[in-house]
Every structure is written in C-alpha cells, then in structure tokens.
Amino acid sequence: MDESVQDQLFEADDRLSHVLRHVYCVQHPSHAAPVLRQLMPNYEMLLVFNFGPPVAASVGEVDYLVQQTAVIGPLHTLLRYTVPPGADLLVVVFALNGFHRLMGKSVQELKPTGKDMVAPDLLQRERAFEGVWEELAALRSAAERVEFLNEYVLLATTPSDDDTRAMLNGVAHVNNLAIDP
C-alpha cells in the first residue's frame, strides 16, 4: 500500500447506525503516482463523492469513470479502482436497507440488470446528489464533510417500519465472521 494515500475511516454516527456502516475518505497528493486498489465482493452498497480528478474503476469486465458521484453495489464481483494524483474521495458504505431509506428507491430501480454500478449520469439526471456534492465540495476537511453528510442523511432518511426493525435485529448475526465470513 502506498503511504502517500491518506485514508480515514469514520464510523457511523450512532443515530445513523441503521442506515450507514461508515464513511471512508481517501486523499492522494497531486505529485504522487497513481495507486491501484481492489475491493473484494461484499454485497454492500456504496455511494461515492469525487472532489478530485476522475477515478477509473472496473467491476468485473466493465470499466467506469467516476466524475462526481456514483452508486456501486451490491458488489458481486471484484472492484478495481485507481486512486489518481490529486484524488479526494468520500465513500459512504450503507447498512442493510440504508440505501433504500435514503434514496426512496431500490437499487434495481436505478441500475441496469446485471450491473454492479449505477451510471453516474443517471444520478446526475435525477439530480439526486448534485446539491449534496456542491455542499461537500465547499468543505475542506474530511471531518467537516462527514458531519455535513450525517446531518443530511438524518434529514433525508425515511423512518424504518416494524418489518425493517425486525430485520435489523439480526445484524449481529449477519456480521458475525464465524457465521458469515
């Protein structure tokens, strides 16, 4: 792993633990060489905000270029991406039905069948996160961005119903590595 890439992991705010797992921030100096990274299949939903140069990514045999925003997942195959010089990314990792609660839509409604990534232009057409991206881009520190994002998600997330609460009670079982590696 290249030490010039600065990674920060922010655990989900307790009030959002049923919506978000964590937020991952990546920054890479503009003078550094690109770094290739991989993310193993994990069936999680990711929302990517890119504040730097475009990020090349591939899921399976399909290549993508993330300009400002992208929704990736549920990840069924290996995700490879290149952290370019000057990269500045914020990646939101959702918990269980958190993506649906934030977007009000299922992943199947947003992405083509059989694809692991929603085309970034689809999000732009829906203007789903344009305002959020602009607000986040104006903030400089990762901590400020995560705090803003937490407040946004708190306001924008729909409450869970009784069926969802029952499903969420099984989270400890799902996240037990002895049971589900």
PDB file of C-alpha atoms in Angstrom:
ATOM      1  CA  MET A   1       0.000   0.000   0.000  1.00  0.00           C
ATOM      2  CA  ASP A   2       1.316   3.451  -0.928  1.00  0.00           C
ATOM      3  CA  GLU A   3       1.835   5.519   2.198  1.00  0.00           C
ATOM      4  CA  SER A   4       1.163   8.761   0.331  1.00  0.00           C
ATOM      5  CA  VAL A   5      -2.529   7.866   0.088  1.00  0.00           C
ATOM      6  CA  GLN A   6      -4.266   9.265   3.154  1.00  0.00           C
ATOM      7  CA  ASP A   7      -7.200   7.108   4.270  1.00  0.00           C
ATOM      8  CA  GLN A   8      -9.599   7.986   7.070  1.00  0.00           C
ATOM      9  CA  LEU A   9     -12.420   5.794   8.310  1.00  0.00           C
ATOM     10  CA  PHE A  10     -15.309   7.444  10.156  1.00  0.00           C
ATOM     11  CA  GLU A  11     -17.685   5.120  11.967  1.00  0.00           C
ATOM     12  CA  ALA A  12     -21.374   5.842  11.509  1.00  0.00           C
ATOM     13  CA  ASP A  13     -22.966   8.315  13.870  1.00  0.00           C
ATOM     14  CA  ASP A  14     -24.931   6.322  16.478  1.00  0.00           C
ATOM     15  CA  ARG A  15     -28.154   7.950  15.242  1.00  0.00           C
ATOM     16  CA  LEU A  16     -27.441   6.546  11.754  1.00  0.00           C
ATOM     17  CA  SER A  17     -26.190   3.077  12.613  1.00  0.00           C
ATOM     18  CA  HIS A  18     -29.211   1.504  10.874  1.00  0.00           C
ATOM     19  CA  VAL A  19     -28.512   3.493   7.700  1.00  0.00           C
ATOM     20  CA  LEU A  20     -24.712   3.784   7.408  1.00  0.00           C
ATOM     21  CA  ARG A  21     -21.882   1.463   8.352  1.00  0.00           C
ATOM     22  CA  HIS A  22     -19.119   4.012   7.905  1.00  0.00           C
ATOM     23  CA  VAL A  23     -17.690   6.751   5.691  1.00  0.00           C
ATOM     24  CA  TYR A  24     -14.302   6.262   4.086  1.00  0.00           C
ATOM     25  CA  CYS A  25     -12.257   9.278   2.938  1.00  0.00           C
ATOM     26  CA  VAL A  26      -9.319   8.985   0.529  1.00  0.00           C
ATOM     27  CA  GLN A  27      -6.906  11.768  -0.421  1.00  0.00           C
ATOM     28  CA  HIS A  28      -3.805  11.451  -2.585  1.00  0.00           C
ATOM     29  CA  PRO A  29      -1.214  14.225  -3.159  1.00  0.00           C
ATOM     30  CA  SER A  30      -1.141  15.769  -6.636  1.00  0.00           C
ATOM     31  CA  HIS A  31       2.578  14.961  -7.049  1.00  0.00           C
ATOM     32  CA  ALA A  32       2.213  11.237  -6.246  1.00  0.00           C
ATOM     33  CA  ALA A  33       1.911   8.340  -8.665  1.00  0.00           C
ATOM     34  CA  PRO A  34      -1.487   6.665  -9.223  1.00  0.00           C
ATOM     35  CA  VAL A  35      -2.266   3.750  -6.888  1.00  0.00           C
ATOM     36  CA  LEU A  36      -4.276   0.679  -7.903  1.00  0.00           C
ATOM     37  CA  ARG A  37      -6.669  -0.655  -5.231  1.00  0.00           C
ATOM     38  CA  GLN A  38      -9.169  -3.510  -5.028  1.00  0.00           C
ATOM     39  CA  LEU A  39     -12.326  -4.160  -3.063  1.00  0.00           C
ATOM     40  CA  MET A  40     -13.471  -7.745  -2.745  1.00  0.00           C
ATOM     41  CA  PRO A  41     -17.134  -8.624  -3.340  1.00  0.00           C
ATOM     42  CA  ASN A  42     -19.055  -7.812  -0.173  1.00  0.00           C
ATOM     43  CA  TYR A  43     -22.654  -7.171  -1.288  1.00  0.00           C
ATOM     44  CA  GLU A  44     -22.544  -3.676   0.248  1.00  0.00           C
ATOM     45  CA  MET A  45     -23.947  -0.531  -1.324  1.00  0.00           C
ATOM     46  CA  LEU A  46     -21.513   2.344  -1.798  1.00  0.00           C
ATOM     47  CA  LEU A  47     -22.154   5.986  -2.643  1.00  0.00           C
ATOM     48  CA  VAL A  48     -19.043   7.745  -3.954  1.00  0.00           C
ATOM     49  CA  PHE A  49     -18.481  11.504  -3.959  1.00  0.00           C
ATOM     50  CA  ASN A  50     -15.439  12.516  -6.026  1.00  0.00           C
ATOM     51  CA  PHE A  51     -13.973  16.003  -5.494  1.00  0.00           C
ATOM     52  CA  GLY A  52     -10.765  15.445  -7.480  1.00  0.00           C
ATOM     53  CA  PRO A  53      -9.896  14.173 -10.949  1.00  0.00           C
ATOM     54  CA  PRO A  54     -11.981  11.380 -12.483  1.00  0.00           C
ATOM     55  CA  VAL A  55     -11.424   7.952 -10.935  1.00  0.00           C
ATOM     56  CA  ALA A  56     -11.123   4.940 -13.221  1.00  0.00           C
ATOM     57  CA  ALA A  57     -12.927   1.895 -11.840  1.00  0.00           C
ATOM     58  CA  SER A  58     -13.811  -1.524 -13.155  1.00  0.00           C
ATOM     59  CA  VAL A  59     -16.314  -4.008 -11.852  1.00  0.00           C
ATOM     60  CA  GLY A  60     -15.695  -7.377 -13.413  1.00  0.00           C
ATOM     61  CA  GLU A  61     -15.047  -6.669 -17.084  1.00  0.00           C
ATOM     62  CA  VAL A  62     -16.908  -3.340 -17.195  1.00  0.00           C
ATOM     63  CA  ASP A  63     -14.967  -0.064 -16.945  1.00  0.00           C
ATOM     64  CA  TYR A  64     -16.358   3.152 -15.464  1.00  0.00           C
ATOM     65  CA  LEU A  65     -15.121   6.673 -14.904  1.00  0.00           C
ATOM     66  CA  VAL A  66     -16.414   8.346 -11.736  1.00  0.00           C
ATOM     67  CA  GLN A  67     -16.645  12.104 -12.300  1.00  0.00           C
ATOM     68  CA  GLN A  68     -18.621  13.445  -9.305  1.00  0.00           C
ATOM     69  CA  THR A  69     -20.954  10.783  -7.921  1.00  0.00           C
ATOM     70  CA  ALA A  70     -21.547   7.079  -8.362  1.00  0.00           C
ATOM     71  CA  VAL A  71     -23.557   4.343  -6.714  1.00  0.00           C
ATOM     72  CA  ILE A  72     -21.796   0.998  -6.622  1.00  0.00           C
ATOM     73  CA  GLY A  73     -23.311  -2.266  -5.496  1.00  0.00           C
ATOM     74  CA  PRO A  74     -24.405  -4.512  -4.222  1.00  0.00           C
ATOM     75  CA  LEU A  75     -20.910  -5.614  -5.130  1.00  0.00           C
ATOM     76  CA  HIS A  76     -20.997  -9.149  -6.563  1.00  0.00           C
ATOM     77  CA  THR A  77     -17.588  -9.070  -8.259  1.00  0.00           C
ATOM     78  CA  LEU A  78     -14.162  -7.574  -7.627  1.00  0.00           C
ATOM     79  CA  LEU A  79     -13.990  -3.765  -7.809  1.00  0.00           C
ATOM     80  CA  ARG A  80     -10.676  -2.356  -9.027  1.00  0.00           C
ATOM     81  CA  TYR A  81     -10.035   1.353  -8.980  1.00  0.00           C
ATOM     82  CA  THR A  82      -7.120   3.698  -9.479  1.00  0.00           C
ATOM     83  CA  VAL A  83      -6.514   6.462  -6.948  1.00  0.00           C
ATOM     84  CA  PRO A  84      -5.162   9.221  -9.223  1.00  0.00           C
ATOM     85  CA  PRO A  85      -2.839  12.056  -8.188  1.00  0.00           C
ATOM     86  CA  GLY A  86      -4.937  14.764  -6.511  1.00  0.00           C
ATOM     87  CA  ALA A  87      -7.701  12.310  -5.571  1.00  0.00           C
ATOM     88  CA  ASP A  88     -10.229  13.462  -2.989  1.00  0.00           C
ATOM     89  CA  LEU A  89     -12.972  10.886  -2.377  1.00  0.00           C
ATOM     90  CA  LEU A  90     -15.686  10.329   0.171  1.00  0.00           C
ATOM     91  CA  VAL A  91     -17.246   6.844   0.095  1.00  0.00           C
ATOM     92  CA  VAL A  92     -20.438   6.152   2.040  1.00  0.00           C
ATOM     93  CA  VAL A  93     -20.977   2.491   2.967  1.00  0.00           C
ATOM     94  CA  PHE A  94     -24.621   1.670   3.663  1.00  0.00           C
ATOM     95  CA  ALA A  95     -26.022  -0.759   6.229  1.00  0.00           C
ATOM     96  CA  LEU A  96     -28.696  -3.241   5.142  1.00  0.00           C
ATOM     97  CA  ASN A  97     -31.594  -1.210   3.696  1.00  0.00           C
ATOM     98  CA  GLY A  98     -29.919   2.158   4.346  1.00  0.00           C
ATOM     99  CA  PHE A  99     -29.573   2.959   0.640  1.00  0.00           C
ATOM    100  CA  HIS A 100     -33.280   2.388   0.070  1.00  0.00           C
ATOM    101  CA  ARG A 101     -34.164   4.504   3.104  1.00  0.00           C
ATOM    102  CA  LEU A 102     -32.040   7.390   1.807  1.00  0.00           C
ATOM    103  CA  MET A 103     -32.933   7.208  -1.898  1.00  0.00           C
ATOM    104  CA  GLY A 104     -36.512   6.028  -1.573  1.00  0.00           C
ATOM    105  CA  LYS A 105     -35.729   3.609  -4.420  1.00  0.00           C
ATOM    106  CA  SER A 106     -34.264   0.179  -4.611  1.00  0.00           C
ATOM    107  CA  VAL A 107     -31.014  -0.436  -6.422  1.00  0.00           C
ATOM    108  CA  GLN A 108     -32.908  -2.442  -9.021  1.00  0.00           C
ATOM    109  CA  GLU A 109     -34.858   0.696  -9.955  1.00  0.00           C
ATOM    110  CA  LEU A 110     -31.630   2.628 -10.586  1.00  0.00           C
ATOM    111  CA  LYS A 111     -29.243   0.239 -12.294  1.00  0.00           C
ATOM    112  CA  PRO A 112     -29.359  -1.865 -15.425  1.00  0.00           C
ATOM    113  CA  THR A 113     -29.958  -5.557 -14.784  1.00  0.00           C
ATOM    114  CA  GLY A 114     -26.763  -7.452 -14.065  1.00  0.00           C
ATOM    115  CA  LYS A 115     -24.638  -4.362 -13.482  1.00  0.00           C
ATOM    116  CA  ASP A 116     -22.833  -3.560 -10.223  1.00  0.00           C
ATOM    117  CA  MET A 117     -22.626   0.180 -10.742  1.00  0.00           C
ATOM    118  CA  VAL A 118     -25.251   2.812 -11.440  1.00  0.00           C
ATOM    119  CA  ALA A 119     -24.136   5.038 -14.278  1.00  0.00           C
ATOM    120  CA  PRO A 120     -23.013   8.379 -12.794  1.00  0.00           C
ATOM    121  CA  ASP A 121     -25.002  10.257 -15.444  1.00  0.00           C
ATOM    122  CA  LEU A 122     -28.193   8.610 -14.159  1.00  0.00           C
ATOM    123  CA  LEU A 123     -27.616  10.148 -10.740  1.00  0.00           C
ATOM    124  CA  GLN A 124     -26.936  13.499 -12.385  1.00  0.00           C
ATOM    125  CA  ARG A 125     -30.103  13.252 -14.499  1.00  0.00           C
ATOM    126  CA  GLU A 126     -32.102  12.606 -11.362  1.00  0.00           C
ATOM    127  CA  ARG A 127     -30.102  15.351  -9.651  1.00  0.00           C
ATOM    128  CA  ALA A 128     -30.066  13.018  -6.689  1.00  0.00           C
ATOM    129  CA  PHE A 129     -26.901  14.306  -5.055  1.00  0.00           C
ATOM    130  CA  GLU A 130     -25.945  17.404  -7.033  1.00  0.00           C
ATOM    131  CA  GLY A 131     -26.675  19.800  -4.162  1.00  0.00           C
ATOM    132  CA  VAL A 132     -25.071  17.486  -1.604  1.00  0.00           C
ATOM    133  CA  TRP A 133     -21.934  17.202  -3.773  1.00  0.00           C
ATOM    134  CA  GLU A 134     -21.716  21.013  -4.065  1.00  0.00           C
ATOM    135  CA  GLU A 135     -22.078  21.478  -0.296  1.00  0.00           C
ATOM    136  CA  LEU A 136     -19.490  18.785   0.434  1.00  0.00           C
ATOM    137  CA  ALA A 137     -17.057  20.172  -2.175  1.00  0.00           C
ATOM    138  CA  ALA A 138     -17.095  23.554  -0.411  1.00  0.00           C
ATOM    139  CA  LEU A 139     -15.857  21.924   2.811  1.00  0.00           C
ATOM    140  CA  ARG A 140     -12.142  21.170   3.065  1.00  0.00           C
ATOM    141  CA  SER A 141     -11.693  18.718   5.907  1.00  0.00           C
ATOM    142  CA  ALA A 142     -12.911  15.140   5.879  1.00  0.00           C
ATOM    143  CA  ALA A 143     -14.389  15.602   9.363  1.00  0.00           C
ATOM    144  CA  GLU A 144     -16.479  18.600   8.204  1.00  0.00           C
ATOM    145  CA  ARG A 145     -17.703  16.655   5.191  1.00  0.00           C
ATOM    146  CA  VAL A 146     -18.693  13.655   7.303  1.00  0.00           C
ATOM    147  CA  GLU A 147     -20.503  15.895   9.798  1.00  0.00           C
ATOM    148  CA  PHE A 148     -22.443  17.588   6.970  1.00  0.00           C
ATOM    149  CA  LEU A 149     -23.246  14.212   5.424  1.00  0.00           C
ATOM    150  CA  ASN A 150     -24.514  12.880   8.760  1.00  0.00           C
ATOM    151  CA  GLU A 151     -26.884  15.833   9.125  1.00  0.00           C
ATOM    152  CA  TYR A 152     -28.083  15.443   5.537  1.00  0.00           C
ATOM    153  CA  VAL A 153     -28.751  11.716   5.964  1.00  0.00           C
ATOM    154  CA  LEU A 154     -30.591  12.329   9.248  1.00  0.00           C
ATOM    155  CA  LEU A 155     -32.952  14.741   7.486  1.00  0.00           C
ATOM    156  CA  ALA A 156     -33.326  12.792   4.235  1.00  0.00           C
ATOM    157  CA  THR A 157     -33.738   9.235   5.525  1.00  0.00           C
ATOM    158  CA  THR A 158     -37.171   7.734   5.797  1.00  0.00           C
ATOM    159  CA  PRO A 159     -38.019   6.086   9.112  1.00  0.00           C
ATOM    160  CA  SER A 160     -37.944   2.326   9.244  1.00  0.00           C
ATOM    161  CA  ASP A 161     -41.096   0.303   9.670  1.00  0.00           C
ATOM    162  CA  ASP A 162     -41.679  -2.624  12.031  1.00  0.00           C
ATOM    163  CA  ASP A 163     -40.582  -5.185   9.435  1.00  0.00           C
ATOM    164  CA  THR A 164     -37.305  -3.347   8.942  1.00  0.00           C
ATOM    165  CA  ARG A 165     -36.704  -3.150  12.693  1.00  0.00           C
ATOM    166  CA  ALA A 166     -37.206  -6.902  12.948  1.00  0.00           C
ATOM    167  CA  MET A 167     -34.694  -7.438  10.144  1.00  0.00           C
ATOM    168  CA  LEU A 168     -32.189  -5.107  11.780  1.00  0.00           C
ATOM    169  CA  ASN A 169     -32.307  -7.127  14.999  1.00  0.00           C
ATOM    170  CA  GLY A 170     -30.414  -9.825  13.098  1.00  0.00           C
ATOM    171  CA  VAL A 171     -27.476  -7.562  12.245  1.00  0.00           C
ATOM    172  CA  ALA A 172     -25.209  -9.045  14.915  1.00  0.00           C
ATOM    173  CA  HIS A 173     -25.873 -12.478  13.434  1.00  0.00           C
ATOM    174  CA  VAL A 174     -25.156 -11.262   9.891  1.00  0.00           C
ATOM    175  CA  ASN A 175     -21.930  -9.533  10.901  1.00  0.00           C
ATOM    176  CA  ASN A 176     -20.590 -12.494  12.900  1.00  0.00           C
ATOM    177  CA  LEU A 177     -17.486 -13.569  10.935  1.00  0.00           C
ATOM    178  CA  ALA A 178     -17.699 -17.073  12.405  1.00  0.00           C
ATOM    179  CA  ILE A 179     -21.105 -17.464  10.765  1.00  0.00           C
ATOM    180  CA  ASP A 180     -20.748 -15.275   7.658  1.00  0.00           C
ATOM    181  CA  PRO A 181     -17.083 -14.886   6.653  1.00  0.00           C
TER     182      PRO A 181
END
